[in-house]
């Protein structure tokens, strides 16, 4: 379906602070890079939100007919605990704490990441490169940066010379920071650092003798800097300049700022035409973050096994909840919000399941072309999924009116309605139909409800042996009953 020629997408470019008409470098092709996870622990729902926003964008671009090369990396080395190049490598630290190989840490959490994305119906990216698989490319980049005079070696580590770079380039242009302000705001590192200036950042770090993840380089054994990995992997697969670079808002500085500086210093070319930043997911009003521990993991939300939410939620309900906010808005994950999304999602699915039963008429009383155009306009306007969803709910109204004989559509219009709803709900938003995916969950719920009822009857008859047996056997099958003041609920482990 070659639709892209008729659709004009505008994208909010974080670099310019404006919405801009999207023009890919190569007609009909899009190169998109998104910073992937650092695989040293389970992803939380905040991480999932960011990747989901870009999954939706990938889906929409594909739907329009673009050939998209979507690269999302796995950071499996080099991400230090602290942005000022201090602290341990996150993966090495985890390996030390758990007394396993760093690559076991990487494997465990990469598998976990993929399982979660499958559960939420993500499309796989076109390429998923790892940092450790691109050490040679990173060394080559560092050599270029040194040759161009923007990096220096000290004691086996190589640092990017931010001050030198800023004499001829603009460091801070993405995050709207000025080097002078950074100088005022950066703490001196108590003479512990080899850096000329605290604003400089590591391209290559010398590996101390006990450091397990190490590679030979012209500067001795060491490991690459985190910012450099993304420059190496994005430009290797998408070219020195590509269309879209995405990530969470928290990566704008220093990570993405440093990516720009590295590419300009190595290749004399700014790497990206459209910088896109997804906003943060909060949990009960506070940013979800691994470091503060204010997190909920997807499996805890899916099983209902957590201290924040009243029940379990299906993956598509969570996906729908996330799509109900624009990707650039902060989104607060709350029980009320999820319950409301669940209702809305089920209402949408119920209407979609009525579509096949609707009959066509000889005339249409609804302007379907205007409605379809509004759906595209919403997504063309910087991927405005909440507005798109509002239009899908208009369609729910149409469906119910047609069912009740209060509106009519011709055969053609009815087909347009079905096709458009299906495209946006399933292909673009990536939701899965309740009759398909939730039937298992719904049936389980119904069955457990019957057992809860039987247990209550047993208790009423003072047959405690039976009531305990029901509870214990369910627990043995991984289903926990919880007795509360409003009755008994359950969670699945
Ligand atoms: P990390 O594994 O920490 O490098 O993070 C992976 C991705 O998740 C990055 O793009 C982060 O910007 C993003 N991220 C981290 N915390 C949140 C949050 N609370 N809400 C949305 N995205 C987040
Ligand atoms: Zn990155």
Coordinates of C-alpha atoms and ligand atoms in Angstrom, one line a residue:
X1 CA 0.0 0.0 0.0
X2 CA 1.9 3.1 -1.2
X3 CA 0.2 5.7 0.9
X4 CA 3.1 7.8 2.0
X5 CA 3.0 10.0 -1.0
X6 CA -0.4 11.5 0.1
X7 CA 0.4 11.8 3.8
X8 CA 2.5 14.5 5.2
X9 CA 3.8 13.8 8.7
X10 CA 5.0 16.5 10.9
X11 CA 7.4 15.5 13.7
X12 CA 8.4 17.5 16.7
X13 CA 12.1 17.8 16.5
X14 CA 13.7 18.2 19.9
X15 CA 16.8 19.8 18.2
X16 CA 14.8 22.8 16.8
X17 CA 12.0 22.8 19.3
X18 CA 9.5 22.8 16.4
X19 CA 7.2 20.6 14.6
X20 CA 8.7 20.0 11.1
X21 CA 7.4 18.4 8.0
X22 CA 9.0 15.0 7.7
X23 CA 11.2 14.6 4.6
X24 CA 13.3 11.4 4.6
X25 CA 16.8 11.6 3.2
X26 CA 16.0 8.8 0.7
X27 CA 12.5 9.0 -0.8
X28 CA 10.3 6.2 0.5
X29 CA 12.9 5.0 3.0
X30 CA 13.3 5.8 6.7
X31 CA 16.3 5.2 8.9
X32 CA 15.4 5.2 12.6
X33 CA 17.6 4.5 15.6
X34 CA 16.3 4.1 19.2
X35 CA 18.6 3.7 22.2
X36 CA 17.9 0.2 23.6
X37 CA 18.0 -1.1 27.2
X38 CA 21.1 -1.6 29.3
X39 CA 20.6 -5.2 30.1
X40 CA 21.6 -5.4 33.7
X41 CA 18.2 -5.7 35.3
X42 CA 14.5 -6.3 34.4
X43 CA 12.9 -3.5 32.4
X44 CA 10.3 -1.6 34.2
X45 CA 7.1 -0.2 32.7
X46 CA 8.7 3.2 32.1
X47 CA 11.2 1.6 29.7
X48 CA 8.4 -0.2 28.1
X49 CA 6.5 3.0 27.5
X50 CA 9.4 4.6 25.6
X51 CA 10.0 1.5 23.4
X52 CA 6.2 1.3 22.8
X53 CA 6.0 4.9 21.6
X54 CA 8.7 4.1 19.0
X55 CA 7.0 0.7 18.2
X56 CA 3.9 2.7 17.3
X57 CA 5.8 5.2 15.2
X58 CA 7.6 2.3 13.4
X59 CA 4.2 0.7 12.8
X60 CA 2.7 3.8 11.4
X61 CA 5.6 4.6 9.1
X62 CA 5.4 1.0 7.8
X63 CA 1.7 1.3 7.3
X64 CA 2.2 4.4 5.2
X65 CA 4.4 2.3 2.9
X66 CA 7.8 3.5 3.9
X67 CA 10.6 1.0 3.9
X68 CA 11.8 1.5 7.5
X69 CA 15.2 0.3 8.8
X70 CA 14.6 0.4 12.5
X71 CA 17.7 -0.1 14.6
X72 CA 17.4 -0.6 18.4
X73 CA 20.5 -1.6 20.2
X74 CA 21.3 -3.7 23.3
X75 CA 23.7 -2.0 25.6
X76 CA 25.7 -4.9 27.0
X77 CA 28.9 -3.0 28.1
X78 CA 30.2 0.4 28.9
X79 CA 27.2 2.0 30.7
X80 CA 28.7 3.3 33.9
X81 CA 26.7 3.9 37.1
X82 CA 27.3 7.6 36.9
X83 CA 27.1 10.1 34.1
X84 CA 30.4 11.7 35.1
X85 CA 32.3 8.6 34.0
X86 CA 32.6 7.4 37.5
X87 CA 31.4 4.2 39.1
X88 CA 31.4 0.7 37.9
X89 CA 30.1 -0.6 34.6
X90 CA 26.4 -1.6 35.4
X91 CA 26.7 -5.1 33.9
X92 CA 30.1 -5.8 35.5
X93 CA 28.7 -4.7 38.9
X94 CA 25.7 -7.0 38.6
X95 CA 27.9 -9.9 37.6
X96 CA 30.1 -9.3 40.6
X97 CA 27.2 -9.1 43.0
X98 CA 25.6 -12.3 41.6
X99 CA 28.9 -14.1 41.0
X100 CA 28.1 -14.9 37.4
X101 CA 29.7 -14.1 34.1
X102 CA 28.8 -10.6 32.7
X103 CA 27.5 -12.3 29.6
X104 CA 25.2 -14.4 31.8
X105 CA 23.7 -11.1 33.1
X106 CA 23.4 -9.8 29.5
X107 CA 21.7 -13.0 28.3
X108 CA 19.3 -13.2 31.3
X109 CA 18.0 -9.7 30.9
X110 CA 18.0 -9.7 27.1
X111 CA 15.8 -12.7 27.1
X112 CA 13.6 -11.0 29.7
X113 CA 13.4 -7.9 27.6
X114 CA 12.4 -9.9 24.5
X115 CA 9.7 -11.8 26.4
X116 CA 8.2 -8.6 27.6
X117 CA 8.1 -7.1 24.2
X118 CA 6.5 -10.2 22.8
X119 CA 3.8 -10.1 25.5
X120 CA 3.0 -6.5 24.5
X121 CA 2.9 -7.4 20.8
X122 CA 5.9 -5.3 19.7
X123 CA 7.3 -5.7 16.2
X124 CA 10.9 -6.7 16.2
X125 CA 13.3 -4.0 15.0
X126 CA 15.1 -4.5 11.7
X127 CA 18.5 -4.8 13.4
X128 CA 19.2 -5.2 17.1
X129 CA 23.0 -4.7 17.4
X130 CA 25.0 -5.1 20.6
X131 CA 27.7 -2.8 21.9
X132 CA 30.1 -5.7 22.4
X133 CA 29.6 -6.7 18.8
X134 CA 30.8 -3.4 17.6
X135 CA 34.1 -2.8 19.4
X136 CA 36.1 -2.5 16.2
X137 CA 33.8 0.2 14.9
X138 CA 34.1 2.1 18.1
X139 CA 37.9 2.0 18.1
X140 CA 37.9 3.3 14.5
X141 CA 35.6 6.2 15.6
X142 CA 37.9 7.1 18.5
X143 CA 40.9 7.1 16.1
X144 CA 39.1 9.5 13.8
X145 CA 38.1 11.8 16.7
X146 CA 41.7 11.8 18.0
X147 CA 43.1 12.5 14.4
X148 CA 40.7 15.4 14.1
X149 CA 42.0 16.9 17.3
X150 CA 38.9 16.5 19.5
X151 CA 40.0 13.7 21.9
X152 CA 43.1 12.9 23.9
X153 CA 44.5 9.9 25.6
X154 CA 45.5 9.8 29.3
X155 CA 46.8 6.7 31.1
X156 CA 45.1 4.2 28.7
X157 CA 41.7 6.1 28.6
X158 CA 40.5 8.4 25.9
X159 CA 38.4 11.4 26.5
X160 CA 36.4 13.7 24.3
X161 CA 37.7 17.3 24.5
X162 CA 34.4 19.2 25.0
X163 CA 36.1 22.6 25.3
X164 CA 38.1 22.2 22.1
X165 CA 35.0 20.9 20.3
X166 CA 33.0 23.9 21.5
X167 CA 35.5 26.3 19.9
X168 CA 34.3 25.3 16.4
X169 CA 31.0 23.5 17.1
X170 CA 28.1 24.0 19.5
X171 CA 28.1 21.5 22.4
X172 CA 24.8 21.6 24.1
X173 CA 22.6 22.5 21.1
X174 CA 20.2 19.6 21.7
X175 CA 19.7 20.0 25.4
X176 CA 19.9 23.8 25.1
X177 CA 22.8 24.0 27.5
X178 CA 25.7 26.4 27.3
X179 CA 29.2 25.1 28.1
X180 CA 29.8 28.1 30.4
X181 CA 26.7 27.1 32.5
X182 CA 27.9 23.5 32.5
X183 CA 31.3 24.6 33.8
X184 CA 29.6 26.4 36.7
X185 CA 27.4 23.5 37.5
X186 CA 29.8 20.6 37.3
X187 CA 31.5 19.5 40.4
X188 CA 35.2 19.0 40.3
X189 CA 36.0 15.4 40.6
X190 CA 38.4 15.8 43.6
X191 CA 41.5 15.3 41.3
X192 CA 40.4 11.6 40.8
X193 CA 40.0 12.0 37.1
X194 CA 42.4 12.1 34.2
X195 CA 40.2 14.4 32.4
X196 CA 41.4 17.9 31.3
X197 CA 38.0 19.3 32.2
X198 CA 35.1 17.7 34.1
X199 CA 32.8 18.3 31.1
X200 CA 34.9 15.9 29.0
X201 CA 33.5 12.4 28.6
X202 CA 35.0 9.0 28.1
X203 CA 35.3 7.4 24.7
X204 CA 37.4 4.6 26.0
X205 CA 38.1 3.6 29.5
X206 CA 41.1 1.7 30.7
X207 CA 40.2 -1.6 32.3
X208 CA 41.7 -2.1 35.7
X209 CA 43.2 -5.6 36.2
X210 CA 40.0 -6.9 37.9
X211 CA 37.7 -5.6 35.2
X212 CA 36.3 -8.7 33.3
X213 CA 34.8 -7.0 30.3
X214 CA 37.8 -5.8 28.4
X215 CA 39.1 -5.6 24.8
X216 CA 42.5 -4.7 23.3
X217 CA 42.9 -1.3 21.7
X218 CA 45.7 1.0 20.6
X219 CA 45.5 2.5 24.1
X220 CA 45.7 -0.8 25.9
X221 CA 43.0 -3.1 27.3
X222 CA 39.8 -1.3 28.1
X223 CA 36.1 -0.9 27.2
X224 CA 34.1 1.6 25.2
X225 CA 32.1 4.6 26.5
X226 CA 28.3 4.3 26.4
X227 CA 27.7 7.4 24.3
X228 CA 30.1 6.1 21.7
X229 CA 28.3 2.8 21.2
X230 CA 25.2 4.4 19.9
X231 CA 27.2 6.6 17.5
X232 CA 29.0 3.5 16.1
X233 CA 25.9 1.3 15.8
X234 CA 23.6 4.0 14.4
X235 CA 25.9 5.2 11.7
X236 CA 27.1 1.7 10.8
X237 CA 23.6 0.6 9.8
X238 CA 22.0 3.9 8.9
X239 CA 24.8 6.1 7.5
X240 CA 26.6 9.1 8.8
X241 CA 23.4 11.1 8.6
X242 CA 20.0 9.5 9.1
X243 CA 16.4 10.4 9.6
X244 CA 15.2 9.8 13.1
X245 CA 16.9 9.2 16.4
X246 CA 14.7 8.4 19.4
X247 CA 15.0 7.7 23.1
X248 CA 13.6 8.7 26.5
X249 CA 13.7 12.4 27.5
X250 CA 16.3 11.5 30.2
X251 CA 18.8 10.6 27.5
X252 CA 18.9 14.0 25.8
X253 CA 21.7 15.0 28.1
X254 CA 24.4 13.9 28.2
X255 CA 23.9 10.8 26.1
X256 CA 22.4 12.3 22.9
X257 CA 24.3 15.5 23.2
X258 CA 27.5 13.5 23.2
X259 CA 26.3 11.4 20.2
X260 CA 26.0 14.6 18.2
X261 CA 29.4 15.8 19.3
X262 CA 31.1 12.5 18.5
X263 CA 29.7 12.3 15.0
X264 CA 30.4 15.9 14.2
X265 CA 34.0 15.4 15.5
X266 CA 34.6 12.1 13.7
X267 CA 32.7 12.7 10.4
X268 CA 32.2 16.4 10.2
X269 CA 28.5 15.7 9.9
X270 CA 25.6 16.1 12.3
X271 CA 24.1 12.6 12.6
X272 CA 20.4 13.1 12.8
X273 CA 17.7 15.1 11.0
X274 CA 14.8 14.5 13.5
X275 CA 15.5 14.0 17.2
X276 CA 12.5 12.5 19.0
X277 CA 12.2 12.2 22.8
X278 CA 9.5 10.3 24.6
X279 CA 8.3 11.6 27.9
X280 CA 8.5 9.8 31.2
X281 CA 6.1 7.4 32.8
X282 CA 5.4 8.1 36.5
X283 CA 4.1 5.8 39.1
X284 CA 1.6 7.6 41.5
X285 CA 3.1 11.0 40.6
X286 CA 6.8 10.2 40.7
X287 CA 9.0 9.3 37.8
X288 CA 9.5 5.5 37.4
X289 CA 13.2 4.8 37.9
X290 CA 15.4 1.9 38.6
X291 CA 17.6 4.0 40.8
X292 CA 14.9 5.3 43.2
X293 CA 13.1 1.9 43.2
X294 CA 9.8 3.6 42.3
X295 CA 9.0 1.0 39.7
X296 CA 6.5 -1.6 38.7
X297 CA 7.6 -4.4 36.4
X298 CA 5.4 -5.5 33.6
X299 CA 4.9 -9.0 35.0
X300 CA 3.8 -7.6 38.3
X301 CA 1.1 -5.5 36.6
X302 CA 0.1 -8.4 34.3
X303 CA -0.3 -10.8 37.2
X304 CA -1.9 -8.3 39.7
X305 CA 0.9 -9.3 42.1
X306 CA 2.0 -5.9 43.3
X307 CA 1.2 -3.4 46.0
X308 CA 0.0 -0.5 43.8
X309 CA -2.9 -1.9 41.7
X310 CA -6.3 -3.4 42.6
X311 CA -6.2 -6.1 39.9
X312 CA -4.3 -7.7 37.0
X313 CA -4.4 -5.9 33.7
X314 CA -4.1 -7.4 30.2
X315 CA -1.2 -6.4 27.9
X316 CA -3.5 -4.7 25.4
X317 CA -5.2 -2.7 28.2
X318 CA -1.7 -1.4 29.3
X319 CA -0.9 -0.7 25.7
X320 CA -4.1 1.2 25.2
X321 CA -3.5 3.2 28.4
X322 CA -0.1 4.2 27.1
X323 CA -1.5 5.2 23.7
X324 CA -4.1 7.3 25.4
X325 CA -1.3 9.8 26.2
X326 CA 0.8 11.6 23.6
X327 CA 4.3 10.3 23.6
X328 CA 5.6 13.7 24.5
X329 CA 3.4 14.1 27.6
X330 CA 4.2 12.8 31.1
X331 CA 2.0 9.9 31.9
X332 CA 1.1 8.9 35.5
X333 CA 0.3 5.2 36.0
X334 CA -2.5 4.9 38.5
X335 CA -5.1 2.3 39.3
X336 CA -8.0 4.7 38.3
X337 CA -6.3 5.4 35.0
X338 CA -5.8 1.7 34.2
X339 CA -9.4 0.9 35.2
X340 CA -10.7 3.6 33.0
X341 CA -8.5 2.4 30.1
X342 CA -9.7 -1.1 30.6
X343 CA -13.4 0.1 30.2
X344 CA -12.5 2.1 27.1
X345 CA -10.5 -0.7 25.6
X346 CA -13.3 -3.2 26.1
X347 CA -15.9 -0.8 24.7
X348 CA -13.7 -0.4 21.6
X349 CA -13.3 -4.2 21.2
X350 CA -17.0 -4.8 21.7
X351 CA -17.8 -2.4 18.9
X352 CA -15.1 -4.0 16.6
X353 CA -16.6 -7.4 17.2
X354 CA -19.9 -6.1 15.9
X355 CA -18.5 -4.9 12.6
X356 CA -18.9 -8.1 10.7
X357 CA -22.6 -8.3 11.7
X358 CA -23.4 -4.8 10.3
X359 CA -25.5 -4.6 7.1
X360 CA -24.9 -2.1 4.3
X361 CA -27.6 0.2 2.9
X362 CA -28.0 2.1 -0.3
X363 CA -26.9 5.4 1.2
X364 CA -24.6 6.7 3.9
X365 CA -25.7 9.1 6.6
X366 CA -22.1 9.5 7.9
X367 CA -19.2 11.2 6.2
X368 CA -16.8 8.4 6.4
X369 CA -14.1 10.0 4.3
X370 CA -13.9 12.9 6.7
X371 CA -13.6 10.5 9.6
X372 CA -10.9 8.5 7.9
X373 CA -9.0 11.6 7.1
X374 CA -9.2 12.8 10.7
X375 CA -7.6 9.5 11.8
X376 CA -4.7 10.0 9.4
X377 CA -4.4 13.7 10.4
X378 CA -4.1 12.8 14.0
X379 CA -1.2 10.4 13.4
X380 CA 0.4 12.8 10.9
X381 CA 0.4 15.4 13.6
X382 CA 3.4 14.2 15.5
X383 CA 1.9 10.7 16.0
X384 CA -1.0 12.0 18.1
X385 CA -2.4 8.7 19.4
X386 CA -4.8 10.2 22.0
X387 CA -6.6 12.1 19.2
X388 CA -6.6 9.0 17.0
X389 CA -8.3 7.1 19.9
X390 CA -10.9 9.8 20.2
X391 CA -11.7 9.2 16.5
X392 CA -11.9 5.5 17.1
X393 CA -14.5 6.2 19.8
X394 CA -16.5 8.2 17.2
X395 CA -16.4 5.1 15.1
X396 CA -17.7 3.1 18.1
X397 CA -20.7 5.6 18.1
X398 CA -21.2 5.0 14.4
X399 CA -21.2 1.2 14.8
X400 CA -23.8 1.4 17.6
X401 CA -25.9 3.8 15.6
X402 CA -25.8 1.5 12.5
X403 CA -26.6 -1.6 14.7
X404 CA -29.6 0.3 16.2
X405 CA -30.8 1.4 12.8
X406 CA -30.1 5.1 13.5
X407 CA -27.4 5.5 10.8
X408 CA -26.6 3.8 7.5
X409 CA -23.5 3.1 5.4
X410 CA -23.1 1.9 1.9
X411 CA -21.2 -1.3 1.1
X412 CA -18.2 0.8 0.2
X413 CA -18.3 3.0 3.3
X414 CA -18.8 0.0 5.5
X415 CA -15.7 -1.5 4.1
X416 CA -13.8 1.7 4.6
X417 CA -15.0 1.8 8.3
X418 CA -13.9 -1.8 8.9
X419 CA -10.5 -1.4 7.1
X420 CA -9.6 1.8 8.8
X421 CA -10.6 0.7 12.3
X422 CA -8.6 -2.5 11.9
X423 CA -5.6 -0.7 10.5
X424 CA -5.4 1.9 13.3
X425 CA -6.4 -0.4 16.2
X426 CA -4.4 -3.4 15.4
X427 CA -1.7 -2.5 12.9
X428 CA -0.8 0.9 14.1
X429 CA -1.6 0.9 17.9
X430 CA -0.6 -2.7 18.1
X431 CA -3.6 -3.7 20.2
X432 CA -4.9 -7.3 20.2
X433 CA -8.5 -8.2 20.0
X434 CA -10.1 -9.2 23.3
X435 CA -11.9 -12.1 21.7
X436 CA -8.5 -13.5 20.6
X437 CA -6.0 -12.7 23.4
X438 CA -8.1 -12.2 26.5
X439 CA -10.3 -15.1 26.1
X440 CA -7.9 -17.3 28.1
X441 CA -7.6 -14.7 30.9
X442 CA -11.4 -14.2 30.9
X443 CA -12.1 -17.9 31.1
X444 CA -9.6 -18.3 33.9
X445 CA -11.2 -15.4 35.7
X446 CA -14.7 -16.9 35.4
X447 CA -13.4 -20.3 36.6
X448 CA -11.7 -18.9 39.6
X449 CA -14.8 -16.8 40.4
X450 CA -16.8 -20.1 40.5
X451 CA -14.2 -21.6 42.9
X452 CA -14.3 -18.5 45.1
X453 CA -18.1 -18.9 45.2
X454 CA -17.9 -22.6 46.2
X455 CA -15.4 -21.7 48.9
X456 CA -17.7 -19.2 50.3
X457 CA -20.5 -21.7 50.3
X458 CA -18.3 -24.3 52.0
X459 CA -17.4 -21.7 54.7
X460 CA -21.1 -20.8 55.2
X461 CA -21.7 -24.6 55.8
X462 CA -18.7 -24.6 58.2
X463 CA -17.0 -27.1 55.9
X464 CA -13.6 -25.6 56.5
X465 CA -11.7 -28.6 55.2
X466 CA -13.2 -28.0 51.8
X467 CA -12.8 -24.2 51.9
X468 CA -9.1 -24.6 52.9
X469 CA -8.6 -27.3 50.2
X470 CA -9.9 -24.9 47.5
X471 CA -7.6 -22.1 48.7
X472 CA -4.5 -24.4 49.0
X473 CA -5.0 -26.2 45.7
X474 CA -5.4 -22.9 43.9
X475 CA -2.2 -21.7 45.6
X476 CA -0.4 -24.8 44.5
X477 CA -1.4 -23.9 40.9
X478 CA 0.0 -20.4 41.4
X479 CA -3.3 -18.7 42.0
X480 CA -3.4 -16.7 45.3
X481 CA -6.7 -15.8 46.9
X482 CA -6.8 -12.6 48.9
X483 CA -9.7 -12.1 51.4
X484 CA -10.5 -8.4 51.7
X485 CA -13.3 -6.3 53.2
X486 CA -15.0 -6.2 49.8
X487 CA -14.8 -9.9 49.2
X488 CA -12.2 -12.2 47.7
X489 CA -9.9 -11.4 44.8
X490 CA -7.1 -13.4 43.3
X491 CA -3.7 -12.9 41.6
X492 CA -1.7 -15.2 39.4
X493 CA 2.0 -15.7 40.2
Ligands
LIG1 P1 17.9 2.3 30.3 O1 17.9 0.8 30.2 O2 18.0 2.8 31.7 O3 19.1 2.8 29.4 O4 16.6 2.8 29.7 C1 16.0 2.4 28.5 C2 15.0 3.4 27.9 O5 13.9 3.6 28.9 C3 15.6 4.8 27.7 O6 15.2 5.3 26.4 C4 15.1 5.6 28.8 O7 15.0 7.0 28.4 C5 13.8 5.0 29.0 N1 13.2 5.3 30.4 C6 13.8 5.2 31.6 N2 12.9 5.5 32.6 C7 11.8 5.9 32.0 C8 10.5 6.3 32.5 N3 10.2 6.5 33.8 N4 9.5 6.6 31.5 C9 9.7 6.4 30.2 N5 10.9 6.0 29.7 C10 11.9 5.7 30.6
LIG2 ZN1 22.0 5.5 22.9

